[in-house]
Amino acid sequence: LGLLVSALLLGFLSVIFTLIWVLHYREGLGWDGGAPEFNWHPVLIVTGFVFIQGLAIIVYRLPWTWKCSKLLMKSIHAGLNAVALILAIIGVVAVFDFHDAKNIPNMYSLHSWIGLVAVILYAAQLLLGFIIFLLPFAPLALRAILMPIHVYSGLLIFGTVIATVLMGVTEKLIFALKNPAYKDLPPEGIFVNTLGILVLVFGTIVFWIVTR
Amino acid sequence: LGLLVSALLLGFLSVIFTLIWVLHYREGLGWDGGAPEFNWHPVLIVTGFVFIQGLAIIVYRLPWTWKCSKLLMKSIHAGLNAVALILAIIGVVAVFDFHDAKNIPNMYSLHSWIGLVAVILYAAQLLLGFIIFLLPFAPLALRAILMPIHVYSGLLIFGTVIATVLMGVTEKLIFALKNPAYKDLPPEGIFVNTLGILVLVFGTIVFWIVTR
Ligand code: HEM
Ligand code: HEM
Ligand code: HEM
Ligand code: HEM
Ligand SMILES: O=C1O[C@H]([C@@H](O)CO)C(O)=C1O
């Protein structure tokens, strides 16, 4: 389907835009307690928590996987979600470490509150998914009862992640753009607003695919 | 169901929190080109675009409406959505008027881009819903084909509105809190972060109710 291809394309483009943002407009990448360390935060989050999580969610719907065994598909779904969690955690550690190095307080913003809750719920979702749907303990009847909840909570977390990204992008643009300010809409402002739109449209397509 | 009651309660509480924010912590309400005019923006948006839209979406699921005729239910659904649109438009006019009075540029932020698109799509959704599902022209078969799209796009817009609110709240806290700054988490910061959580949980419950 063209939809699947556009999802892959948009997710990929979001990652590229984030890289161009931090490498071209910002200070690049590094693990030095400075801005280059902060920059790992958006890069790892958009790559892992948005793109790879989005892939994991639609992977059962990719036609070229329909000949694969159920166990293989589950392992890919679980594996991608595990990779996404690890990248998200490193991305969050980067911003905590940056804050500590710069003596900026932790956990003051709505962005950080919702973001941290999303990471914790995501870890719980991964663990529960693993125990219930991959390990051979849960009876089929229990699996069937829990599946709609698994899908609802998975999509809820994914939607919350998209909202958290939009808040984070907004904060960073306000903090980073002075002279010309964000208000004066310099090229970086237009570029990163566009990144925000890309992430939102990626989320939209993932939702559409999965609710068909 | 307890869920429906908690949805109503949370939506109501979000409106109350927004009022306490602008009346107690901020400059109150007025239409004077100053901060009191800006304050209509969050009040009208949370009241109309979040609470009333949320009500409109779950209204078919309220048990005490199940004895009502289909036409009456449709009229309530359409009517609530129309009220929500009008409040949202006045809320957006308030912030444009405030920006013009203060010589702040328009439409520079990701928040404003996504927010304006959401208002426009919402107006289109309302118009299409009216033409297709309320006026007696569309044949039943067409209605049946378009209903899943109506539900998907309605929920997509609602989710986007929640995300836009979270971005708007974040911006306002960064702009308004200096000395102590947002970073230092003054009481207003904690209070309004909590408002953000309330709005998100309200959205979560509305989604849960409607996807059962
Ligand atoms: C779901 C994705 C994301 C999560 C879970 C997340 C999580 C967090 C957390 C927990 C903090 C607090 C760190 C501390 O207090 O020391 C934080 C800070 C921050 N994040 Fe994110 N973040 C996400 C996406 C993004 C993105 C895409 C950006 C874009 C640049 C961003 C920008 C920021 C900024 C500027 C801060 C520092 C200000 C603050 O504490 O709010 N975030 N993030
Ligand atoms: C944080 C991690 C996870 C998230 C966000 C998540 C999310 C989702 C979502 C949104 C769906 C619906 C997909 C669709 O309808 O095509 C789904 C399906 C499913 N998930 Fe997960 N999941 C996670 C972890 C796991 C784990 C670890 C397992 C264990 C194998 C698992 C097993 C399943 C199964 C069996 C399905 C049903 C596939 C089917 O339609 O046949 N999930 N998951
Ligand atoms: C879905 C709900 C919302 C929509 C559709 C929306 C729409 C808009 C639009 C179109 C603008 C641009 C006005 C201009 O350029 O002159 C704007 C600005 C603004 N809004 Fe909202 N808004 C929403 C919710 C909120 C909320 C709840 C707050 C919280 C206080 C808020 C805070 C702001 C702020 C601070 C600005 C000025 C900075 C900027 O232009 O981004 N918004 N809003
Ligand atoms: C912006 C405005 C609108 C939005 C956001 C919206 C959204 C929604 C949503 C989310 C649902 C699913 C509700 C559920 O499953 O219980 C729904 C159902 C429906 N809507 Fe709308 N809607 C809008 C306008 C309209 C209008 C103007 C009409 C015309 C009467 C309409 C007619 C219907 C009908 C007939 C249903 C199906 C109810 C049922 O389950 O029997 N909608 N709408
Ligand atoms: O482990 C599984 O659980 C679900 C189903 O049994 C519950 O609906 C599914 O498709 C699996 O492979």
Coordinates of C-alpha atoms and ligand atoms in Angstrom, one line a residue:
Chain A
L1 CA 0.0 0.0 0.0
G2 CA 1.1 3.6 -0.7
L3 CA 0.2 4.4 2.9
L4 CA 2.8 2.2 4.3
V5 CA 5.4 3.6 2.0
S6 CA 4.5 7.2 3.0
A7 CA 4.7 6.3 6.6
L8 CA 8.2 4.9 6.2
L9 CA 9.1 8.0 4.1
L10 CA 7.7 10.5 6.6
G11 CA 9.3 8.8 9.6
F12 CA 12.7 8.7 7.8
L13 CA 12.3 12.3 6.8
S14 CA 11.6 13.3 10.4
V15 CA 14.9 11.7 11.5
I16 CA 16.8 13.5 8.7
F17 CA 15.2 16.8 9.6
T18 CA 16.2 16.3 13.2
L19 CA 19.8 15.5 12.2
I20 CA 19.9 18.6 9.9
W21 CA 18.6 20.7 12.7
V22 CA 21.2 19.7 15.3
L23 CA 24.1 19.4 12.8
H24 CA 23.5 22.4 10.6
Y25 CA 21.5 24.9 12.7
R26 CA 22.7 23.8 16.2
E27 CA 26.0 22.8 17.8
G28 CA 26.3 19.2 16.5
L29 CA 26.5 16.1 18.6
G30 CA 28.8 15.2 21.5
W31 CA 28.7 14.0 25.1
D32 CA 30.4 16.9 26.8
G33 CA 27.9 18.4 29.2
G34 CA 27.2 21.2 26.7
A35 CA 24.7 21.9 23.9
P36 CA 26.0 19.0 21.7
E37 CA 25.0 16.6 24.5
F38 CA 21.6 18.1 24.7
N39 CA 21.2 17.6 21.0
W40 CA 21.3 13.8 21.4
H41 CA 17.9 14.3 23.2
P42 CA 15.8 15.2 20.1
V43 CA 17.9 12.9 17.8
L44 CA 17.5 9.8 19.9
I45 CA 13.9 10.5 20.8
V46 CA 12.8 11.2 17.2
T47 CA 14.7 8.2 15.9
G48 CA 13.8 5.7 18.6
F49 CA 10.6 6.9 20.3
V50 CA 8.9 8.2 17.2
F51 CA 10.2 6.4 14.1
I52 CA 11.1 3.0 15.5
Q53 CA 8.1 2.8 17.8
G54 CA 5.9 3.8 14.8
L55 CA 7.5 1.0 12.8
A56 CA 7.0 -1.5 15.6
I57 CA 3.3 -0.5 15.8
I58 CA 2.6 -1.0 12.0
V59 CA 4.9 -4.0 11.5
Y60 CA 2.1 -6.5 11.6
R61 CA 0.4 -4.6 8.8
L62 CA 3.4 -4.7 6.3
P63 CA 2.2 -7.0 3.5
W64 CA 5.7 -8.4 2.9
T65 CA 5.7 -9.8 6.4
W66 CA 2.5 -11.8 6.1
K67 CA 4.3 -15.0 5.2
C68 CA 6.4 -14.8 8.4
S69 CA 5.5 -17.0 11.4
K70 CA 3.5 -15.4 14.2
L71 CA 6.4 -16.0 16.6
L72 CA 8.9 -14.2 14.3
M73 CA 6.5 -11.3 13.9
K74 CA 6.0 -11.0 17.6
S75 CA 9.8 -11.0 18.1
I76 CA 10.2 -8.2 15.6
H77 CA 7.4 -6.2 17.2
A78 CA 8.9 -6.7 20.7
G79 CA 12.5 -6.2 19.5
L80 CA 11.8 -2.9 17.7
N81 CA 9.9 -1.7 20.8
A82 CA 12.8 -2.7 23.0
V83 CA 15.3 -0.8 20.8
A84 CA 12.9 2.3 20.9
L85 CA 12.8 2.2 24.7
I86 CA 16.6 2.0 25.0
L87 CA 17.1 4.9 22.6
A88 CA 14.5 6.9 24.5
I89 CA 16.1 6.3 27.8
I90 CA 19.6 7.3 26.5
G91 CA 17.9 10.4 25.0
V92 CA 16.4 11.3 28.4
V93 CA 19.7 10.6 30.2
A94 CA 21.4 13.1 27.8
V95 CA 19.1 16.0 28.8
F96 CA 19.4 15.2 32.6
D97 CA 23.1 15.1 32.3
F98 CA 23.2 18.3 30.4
H99 CA 20.9 20.0 33.0
D100 CA 23.2 18.8 35.8
A101 CA 26.3 20.1 34.1
K102 CA 24.7 23.5 33.5
N103 CA 22.9 23.7 36.9
I104 CA 19.5 23.8 35.2
P105 CA 16.8 22.4 37.5
N106 CA 15.3 19.0 36.6
M107 CA 11.6 18.1 36.0
Y108 CA 10.1 21.5 36.1
S109 CA 8.2 21.6 32.8
L110 CA 4.9 20.0 31.7
H111 CA 7.0 18.6 28.8
S112 CA 9.3 16.7 31.3
W113 CA 6.4 15.5 33.4
I114 CA 4.4 14.1 30.6
G115 CA 7.5 12.8 28.8
L116 CA 8.8 10.9 31.8
V117 CA 5.4 9.4 32.5
A118 CA 5.3 8.3 28.8
V119 CA 8.7 6.6 29.1
I120 CA 7.7 4.8 32.3
L121 CA 4.4 3.6 30.9
Y122 CA 6.2 2.5 27.7
A123 CA 8.6 0.3 29.8
A124 CA 5.6 -1.2 31.6
Q125 CA 3.8 -1.8 28.3
L126 CA 6.9 -3.6 27.0
L127 CA 7.3 -5.7 30.1
L128 CA 3.6 -6.7 30.2
G129 CA 3.5 -7.4 26.4
F130 CA 6.6 -9.7 26.9
I131 CA 5.1 -11.6 29.8
I132 CA 1.6 -11.9 28.4
F133 CA 2.0 -12.4 24.6
L134 CA 5.5 -13.8 24.2
L135 CA 6.2 -16.0 27.2
P136 CA 4.1 -19.2 27.0
F137 CA 2.3 -18.8 30.4
A138 CA -0.8 -16.7 29.7
P139 CA -3.8 -18.8 28.5
L140 CA -5.4 -17.8 25.2
A141 CA -8.5 -16.5 26.9
L142 CA -6.5 -14.1 29.0
R143 CA -4.6 -12.9 25.9
A144 CA -7.8 -12.2 24.1
I145 CA -9.2 -10.2 26.9
L146 CA -6.0 -8.1 27.3
M147 CA -5.3 -7.5 23.6
P148 CA -7.7 -4.5 23.2
I149 CA -6.2 -2.9 26.3
H150 CA -2.7 -3.6 24.9
V151 CA -3.6 -1.9 21.6
Y152 CA -5.4 1.0 23.3
S153 CA -2.5 1.7 25.8
G154 CA 0.1 1.3 23.0
L155 CA -1.6 3.9 20.8
L156 CA -2.3 6.2 23.8
I157 CA 1.4 6.2 24.7
F158 CA 2.4 6.7 21.0
G159 CA 0.0 9.7 20.8
T160 CA 1.4 11.1 24.0
V161 CA 4.9 10.8 22.7
I162 CA 4.0 12.8 19.6
A163 CA 2.5 15.5 21.8
T164 CA 5.6 15.5 24.0
V165 CA 7.8 16.0 21.0
L166 CA 5.8 19.0 19.9
M167 CA 6.1 20.5 23.3
G168 CA 9.9 19.8 23.4
V169 CA 10.4 21.3 20.0
T170 CA 8.5 24.4 21.0
E171 CA 10.5 24.8 24.2
K172 CA 13.8 24.4 22.4
L173 CA 12.9 26.9 19.7
I174 CA 11.9 29.5 22.3
F175 CA 15.1 28.9 24.4
A176 CA 17.6 28.7 21.5
L177 CA 16.3 31.4 19.1
K178 CA 17.3 34.9 20.2
N179 CA 18.3 37.5 17.7
P180 CA 16.5 36.9 15.5
A181 CA 14.0 35.5 18.0
Y182 CA 11.5 32.6 17.3
K183 CA 8.8 35.4 17.0
D184 CA 10.7 36.8 13.9
L185 CA 10.5 33.3 12.3
P186 CA 14.1 32.9 11.1
P187 CA 14.8 30.0 8.7
E188 CA 15.6 27.6 11.6
G189 CA 12.1 28.4 13.0
I190 CA 10.4 27.5 9.7
F191 CA 12.5 24.4 9.3
V192 CA 11.9 23.0 12.8
N193 CA 8.1 24.0 12.7
T194 CA 8.1 21.8 9.5
L195 CA 9.8 19.0 11.4
G196 CA 7.0 19.2 14.0
I197 CA 4.4 18.9 11.2
L198 CA 6.2 15.9 9.7
V199 CA 6.2 14.1 13.1
L200 CA 2.5 14.9 13.5
V201 CA 1.6 13.6 10.0
F202 CA 3.8 10.5 10.6
G203 CA 1.7 9.8 13.7
T204 CA -1.5 10.5 11.8
I205 CA -0.6 7.8 9.1
V206 CA 0.4 5.3 11.7
F207 CA -2.9 5.8 13.5
W208 CA -4.8 5.4 10.2
I209 CA -3.0 2.2 9.2
V210 CA -3.5 0.6 12.6
T211 CA -7.2 1.5 13.0
R212 CA -8.2 0.1 9.6
Chain B
L1 CA -20.7 4.1 34.0
G2 CA -18.1 5.6 36.4
L3 CA -16.0 6.4 33.3
L4 CA -18.5 8.8 31.9
V5 CA -18.8 10.6 35.3
S6 CA -15.0 10.9 35.6
A7 CA -14.8 12.3 32.0
L8 CA -17.4 15.0 32.9
L9 CA -15.6 15.7 36.2
L10 CA -12.2 16.0 34.6
G11 CA -13.4 18.2 31.8
F12 CA -15.2 20.5 34.3
L13 CA -12.1 20.6 36.5
S14 CA -9.9 21.6 33.5
V15 CA -12.2 24.6 32.9
I16 CA -12.1 25.6 36.5
F17 CA -8.3 25.3 36.6
T18 CA -8.0 27.5 33.5
L19 CA -10.3 30.1 35.2
I20 CA -8.3 30.0 38.4
W21 CA -5.1 30.4 36.3
V22 CA -6.2 33.5 34.5
L23 CA -8.2 35.1 37.3
H24 CA -6.0 34.3 40.3
Y25 CA -2.4 33.9 38.9
R26 CA -2.8 36.1 35.8
E27 CA -4.4 39.4 34.9
G28 CA -8.1 38.4 34.7
L29 CA -10.3 38.7 31.7
G30 CA -11.1 41.7 29.4
W31 CA -11.1 42.8 25.8
D32 CA -8.6 45.7 25.9
G33 CA -5.7 44.6 23.7
G34 CA -3.7 43.7 26.8
A35 CA -3.0 40.5 28.8
P36 CA -6.7 40.2 30.0
E37 CA -7.6 39.9 26.3
F38 CA -5.0 37.2 25.7
N39 CA -6.4 35.3 28.7
W40 CA -9.7 34.7 26.8
H41 CA -7.6 32.5 24.5
P42 CA -7.0 29.6 27.0
V43 CA -10.4 30.0 28.7
L44 CA -12.4 29.8 25.5
I45 CA -10.2 27.1 24.0
V46 CA -10.3 24.8 27.1
T47 CA -14.0 25.4 27.6
G48 CA -15.1 25.1 23.9
F49 CA -12.5 23.2 22.0
V50 CA -11.6 20.7 24.8
F51 CA -14.5 20.3 27.2
I52 CA -17.5 20.9 24.9
Q53 CA -15.9 19.0 21.9
G54 CA -15.2 16.1 24.3
L55 CA -18.8 16.1 25.4
A56 CA -20.0 16.2 21.8
I57 CA -17.8 13.2 21.0
I58 CA -19.1 11.0 23.9
V59 CA -22.7 12.2 23.8
Y60 CA -23.9 9.1 21.9
R61 CA -22.4 7.0 24.7
L62 CA -24.3 8.6 27.6
P63 CA -26.8 5.9 28.9
W64 CA -29.4 8.5 29.8
T65 CA -29.6 9.5 26.2
W66 CA -30.3 6.1 24.8
K67 CA -34.1 6.6 24.9
C68 CA -33.8 9.8 22.7
S69 CA -34.5 9.7 19.0
K70 CA -31.6 9.4 16.5
L71 CA -32.5 12.8 15.1
L72 CA -32.4 14.5 18.5
M73 CA -29.0 12.9 19.3
K74 CA -27.5 14.0 16.0
S75 CA -28.8 17.5 16.7
I76 CA -27.2 17.6 20.1
H77 CA -23.9 16.2 18.7
A78 CA -23.9 18.7 15.9
G79 CA -25.0 21.6 18.2
L80 CA -22.3 21.0 20.8
N81 CA -19.7 20.8 18.0
A82 CA -21.0 24.0 16.5
V83 CA -20.8 25.8 19.9
A84 CA -17.2 24.4 20.4
L85 CA -16.2 25.8 17.0
I86 CA -17.6 29.3 17.8
L87 CA -15.8 29.4 21.1
A88 CA -12.6 28.2 19.5
I89 CA -12.8 30.9 16.8
I90 CA -13.4 33.7 19.3
G91 CA -10.5 32.3 21.4
V92 CA -8.2 32.5 18.4
V93 CA -9.5 36.0 17.4
A94 CA -8.6 37.1 21.0
V95 CA -4.9 36.1 20.6
F96 CA -4.6 37.6 17.1
D97 CA -6.1 40.9 18.3
F98 CA -3.8 40.9 21.3
H99 CA -0.8 40.3 19.0
D100 CA -1.8 43.1 16.7
A101 CA -2.3 45.5 19.7
K102 CA 1.2 44.6 21.0
N103 CA 2.9 44.4 17.7
I104 CA 3.8 40.7 18.2
P105 CA 4.1 38.9 14.8
N106 CA 1.4 36.4 13.9
M107 CA 1.7 32.7 13.0
Y108 CA 5.3 32.2 13.8
S109 CA 5.0 29.2 16.2
L110 CA 4.5 25.5 15.7
H111 CA 1.6 25.9 18.1
S112 CA -0.1 28.5 15.9
W113 CA 0.5 26.5 12.7
I114 CA -0.9 23.3 14.1
G115 CA -3.7 25.1 16.1
L116 CA -5.0 27.0 13.0
V117 CA -5.0 23.9 10.9
A118 CA -7.0 22.1 13.6
V119 CA -9.6 24.9 13.7
I120 CA -9.9 24.8 9.9
L121 CA -10.2 21.0 9.7
Y122 CA -12.7 21.1 12.6
A123 CA -14.9 23.6 10.6
A124 CA -14.6 21.3 7.6
Q125 CA -15.6 18.3 9.7
L126 CA -18.6 20.1 11.1
L127 CA -19.8 21.2 7.6
L128 CA -19.3 17.8 6.1
G129 CA -21.0 16.1 9.0
F130 CA -23.9 18.4 8.7
I131 CA -24.3 17.8 4.9
I132 CA -23.8 14.1 5.0
F133 CA -25.4 12.9 8.2
L134 CA -28.0 15.5 9.1
L135 CA -29.4 16.8 5.8
P136 CA -31.6 14.2 4.0
F137 CA -29.6 14.0 0.8
A138 CA -26.8 11.4 1.3
P139 CA -27.9 7.8 0.6
L140 CA -27.5 5.3 3.4
A141 CA -24.7 3.4 1.6
L142 CA -22.6 6.6 1.3
R143 CA -23.2 7.4 5.0
A144 CA -22.0 3.9 6.0
I145 CA -18.8 4.3 3.9
L146 CA -18.0 7.7 5.3
M147 CA -18.8 7.0 8.9
P148 CA -15.4 5.4 9.8
I149 CA -13.6 8.3 8.2
H150 CA -15.8 10.8 10.1
V151 CA -14.9 9.0 13.4
Y152 CA -11.2 8.8 12.6
S153 CA -10.9 12.4 11.5
G154 CA -13.0 13.6 14.4
L155 CA -10.7 11.8 16.9
L156 CA -7.6 12.9 15.0
I157 CA -8.6 16.5 15.3
F158 CA -9.5 16.1 19.0
G159 CA -6.1 14.5 19.7
T160 CA -4.4 17.3 17.8
V161 CA -6.3 19.9 19.9
I162 CA -5.1 18.3 23.1
A163 CA -1.5 18.4 21.8
T164 CA -2.0 22.1 20.7
V165 CA -3.2 23.0 24.2
L166 CA -0.1 21.4 25.8
M167 CA 2.1 23.4 23.5
G168 CA 0.2 26.6 24.2
V169 CA 0.4 26.1 28.0
T170 CA 4.1 25.4 27.7
E171 CA 4.7 28.6 25.7
K172 CA 2.6 30.8 28.0
L173 CA 4.4 29.5 31.1
I174 CA 7.8 30.2 29.5
F175 CA 6.8 33.7 28.4
A176 CA 4.9 34.7 31.6
L177 CA 7.0 33.3 34.4
K178 CA 10.1 35.3 35.0
N179 CA 11.4 35.9 38.5
P180 CA 10.8 33.2 39.7
A181 CA 11.2 31.7 36.2
Y182 CA 9.3 28.5 35.0
K183 CA 12.6 26.7 35.6
D184 CA 12.3 27.4 39.4
L185 CA 8.9 25.8 39.4
P186 CA 6.9 28.4 41.3
P187 CA 3.3 27.5 42.5
E188 CA 1.8 28.8 39.2
G189 CA 4.1 26.4 37.3
I190 CA 3.0 23.4 39.3
F191 CA -0.6 24.5 39.1
V192 CA -0.6 24.9 35.3
N193 CA 1.4 21.8 34.7
T194 CA -1.3 20.0 36.6
L195 CA -3.9 21.7 34.3
G196 CA -2.0 20.2 31.4
I197 CA -2.2 16.7 33.0
L198 CA -5.9 17.1 33.6
V199 CA -6.5 18.0 29.9
L200 CA -4.4 15.0 28.8
V201 CA -6.3 12.6 31.1
F202 CA -9.6 14.0 30.0
G203 CA -8.6 13.3 26.4
T204 CA -7.5 9.8 27.5
I205 CA -10.9 9.0 29.0
V206 CA -12.8 10.3 26.0
F207 CA -10.7 8.1 23.7
W208 CA -11.3 5.1 25.9
I209 CA -15.0 5.6 26.0
V210 CA -15.3 6.1 22.3
T211 CA -13.1 3.2 21.2
R212 CA -15.0 0.6 23.3
Ligands
HEM1 C1 8.6 11.7 23.9 C2 9.7 12.3 23.7 C3 10.4 13.1 24.8 C4 10.6 12.8 26.1 C5 10.0 11.5 26.8 C6 11.3 13.8 26.7 C7 11.7 13.9 28.0 C8 12.3 14.9 28.7 C9 12.5 15.0 30.1 C10 12.2 13.9 31.1 C11 13.1 16.2 30.3 C12 13.5 16.7 31.6 C13 15.0 16.6 31.9 C14 15.4 17.2 33.2 O1 14.5 17.7 33.9 O2 16.6 17.3 33.5 C15 13.2 16.9 29.0 C16 13.7 18.1 28.9 C17 13.7 18.8 27.7 N1 13.4 18.3 26.4 FE1 12.5 16.5 26.1 N2 11.6 14.8 25.7 C18 11.1 14.3 24.5 C19 11.2 15.0 23.3 C20 11.9 16.2 23.1 C21 12.1 16.8 21.8 C22 11.8 16.1 20.5 C23 12.7 17.9 22.1 C24 13.2 18.9 21.0 C25 14.3 19.5 21.1 C26 12.8 18.1 23.5 C27 13.3 19.2 24.2 C28 13.5 19.3 25.5 C29 14.1 20.5 26.2 C30 14.4 21.8 25.5 C31 14.2 20.2 27.5 C32 14.7 21.1 28.6 C33 13.6 21.9 29.3 C34 12.7 21.1 30.1 O3 13.2 20.4 31.1 O4 11.5 21.0 29.8 N3 12.3 17.0 24.1 N4 12.7 16.1 28.0
HEM2 C1 6.1 -0.7 24.5 C2 5.9 -1.8 23.8 C3 4.7 -2.1 22.9 C4 3.8 -1.2 22.3 C5 3.8 0.3 22.3 C6 2.9 -2.1 21.6 C7 1.8 -1.6 20.8 C8 1.0 -2.4 20.1 C9 0.0 -2.0 19.2 C10 -0.4 -0.5 18.9 C11 -0.6 -3.0 18.6 C12 -1.7 -3.0 17.5 C13 -1.0 -3.3 16.2 C14 -2.0 -3.7 15.1 O1 -3.2 -3.6 15.3 O2 -1.5 -4.0 14.0 C15 0.1 -4.2 19.1 C16 -0.3 -5.5 18.8 C17 0.3 -6.6 19.4 N1 1.4 -6.6 20.3 FE1 2.3 -5.0 21.1 N2 3.2 -3.4 21.8 C18 4.3 -3.4 22.6 C19 5.0 -4.5 23.1 C20 4.6 -5.9 22.8 C21 5.4 -7.0 23.3 C22 6.6 -7.0 24.1 C23 4.7 -8.1 22.8 C24 5.1 -9.5 23.0 C25 5.3 -10.3 21.9 C26 3.5 -7.6 22.1 C27 2.6 -8.4 21.4 C28 1.6 -7.9 20.6 C29 0.7 -8.8 19.8 C30 0.7 -10.3 19.9 C31 -0.1 -8.0 19.1 C32 -1.2 -8.4 18.2 C33 -0.8 -8.6 16.8 C34 -1.9 -9.0 15.9 O3 -2.7 -8.2 15.4 O4 -2.0 -10.2 15.6 N3 3.5 -6.2 22.1 N4 1.0 -3.8 20.0
HEM3 C1 -6.4 23.8 20.2 C2 -6.3 24.9 21.0 C3 -5.6 26.1 20.6 C4 -5.5 26.7 19.3 C5 -6.2 26.2 18.1 C6 -4.7 27.8 19.4 C7 -4.4 28.7 18.4 C8 -3.5 29.7 18.4 C9 -3.1 30.5 17.3 C10 -3.7 30.4 15.9 C11 -2.2 31.4 17.7 C12 -1.5 32.4 16.8 C13 -2.0 33.8 17.1 C14 -1.2 34.8 16.3 O1 -0.3 34.4 15.6 O2 -1.5 36.0 16.3 C15 -1.9 31.1 19.1 C16 -1.1 31.8 19.9 C17 -0.8 31.5 21.2 N1 -1.5 30.6 22.0 FE1 -2.8 29.3 21.4 N2 -4.2 27.9 20.7 C18 -4.8 26.9 21.4 C19 -4.6 26.7 22.8 C20 -3.8 27.4 23.6 C21 -3.7 27.3 25.0 C22 -4.6 26.4 25.9 C23 -2.8 28.2 25.5 C24 -2.4 28.4 26.9 C25 -2.3 29.6 27.4 C26 -2.3 28.9 24.3 C27 -1.3 29.9 24.3 C28 -0.9 30.6 23.2 C29 0.2 31.6 23.3 C30 1.1 31.9 24.5 C31 0.2 32.2 22.0 C32 1.2 33.3 21.5 C33 2.4 32.7 21.0 C34 2.3 32.1 19.6 O3 1.8 32.7 18.7 O4 2.5 30.8 19.6 N3 -2.9 28.4 23.2 N4 -2.8 30.1 19.5
HEM4 C1 -16.4 19.1 14.1 C2 -17.5 18.4 14.3 C3 -17.6 16.9 14.6 C4 -16.8 16.1 15.2 C5 -15.4 16.4 15.8 C6 -17.4 14.8 15.2 C7 -16.8 13.6 15.7 C8 -17.5 12.4 15.9 C9 -17.0 11.3 16.6 C10 -15.6 11.2 17.2 C11 -17.9 10.3 16.5 C12 -17.8 8.9 17.1 C13 -18.7 8.9 18.3 C14 -18.9 7.5 18.9 O1 -18.4 6.5 18.4 O2 -19.7 7.4 19.9 C15 -19.0 10.8 15.7 C16 -20.1 10.1 15.4 C17 -21.2 10.6 14.7 N1 -21.3 11.9 14.2 FE1 -20.0 13.3 14.3 N2 -18.6 14.9 14.6 C18 -18.8 16.2 14.2 C19 -19.9 16.7 13.5 C20 -21.0 16.0 13.1 C21 -22.2 16.5 12.5 C22 -22.4 18.0 12.2 C23 -23.0 15.5 12.3 C24 -24.4 15.6 11.7 C25 -25.4 15.2 12.4 C26 -22.4 14.3 12.8 C27 -23.0 13.0 12.8 C28 -22.5 11.9 13.5 C29 -23.1 10.6 13.5 C30 -24.5 10.3 12.9 C31 -22.3 9.8 14.3 C32 -22.6 8.3 14.6 C33 -23.3 8.1 15.9 C34 -23.5 6.7 16.2 O3 -22.6 6.0 16.6 O4 -24.7 6.2 16.0 N3 -21.2 14.6 13.3 N4 -18.7 12.1 15.4
LIG5 O1 -0.3 -13.9 21.9 C1 -1.2 -13.5 21.2 O2 -2.4 -12.9 21.7 C2 -3.2 -12.5 20.6 C3 -4.5 -13.1 20.7 O3 -4.4 -14.4 21.1 C4 -5.4 -12.3 21.7 O4 -6.4 -11.7 21.0 C5 -2.4 -12.9 19.5 O5 -2.8 -12.6 18.2 C6 -1.3 -13.5 19.8 O6 -0.5 -14.0 19.0

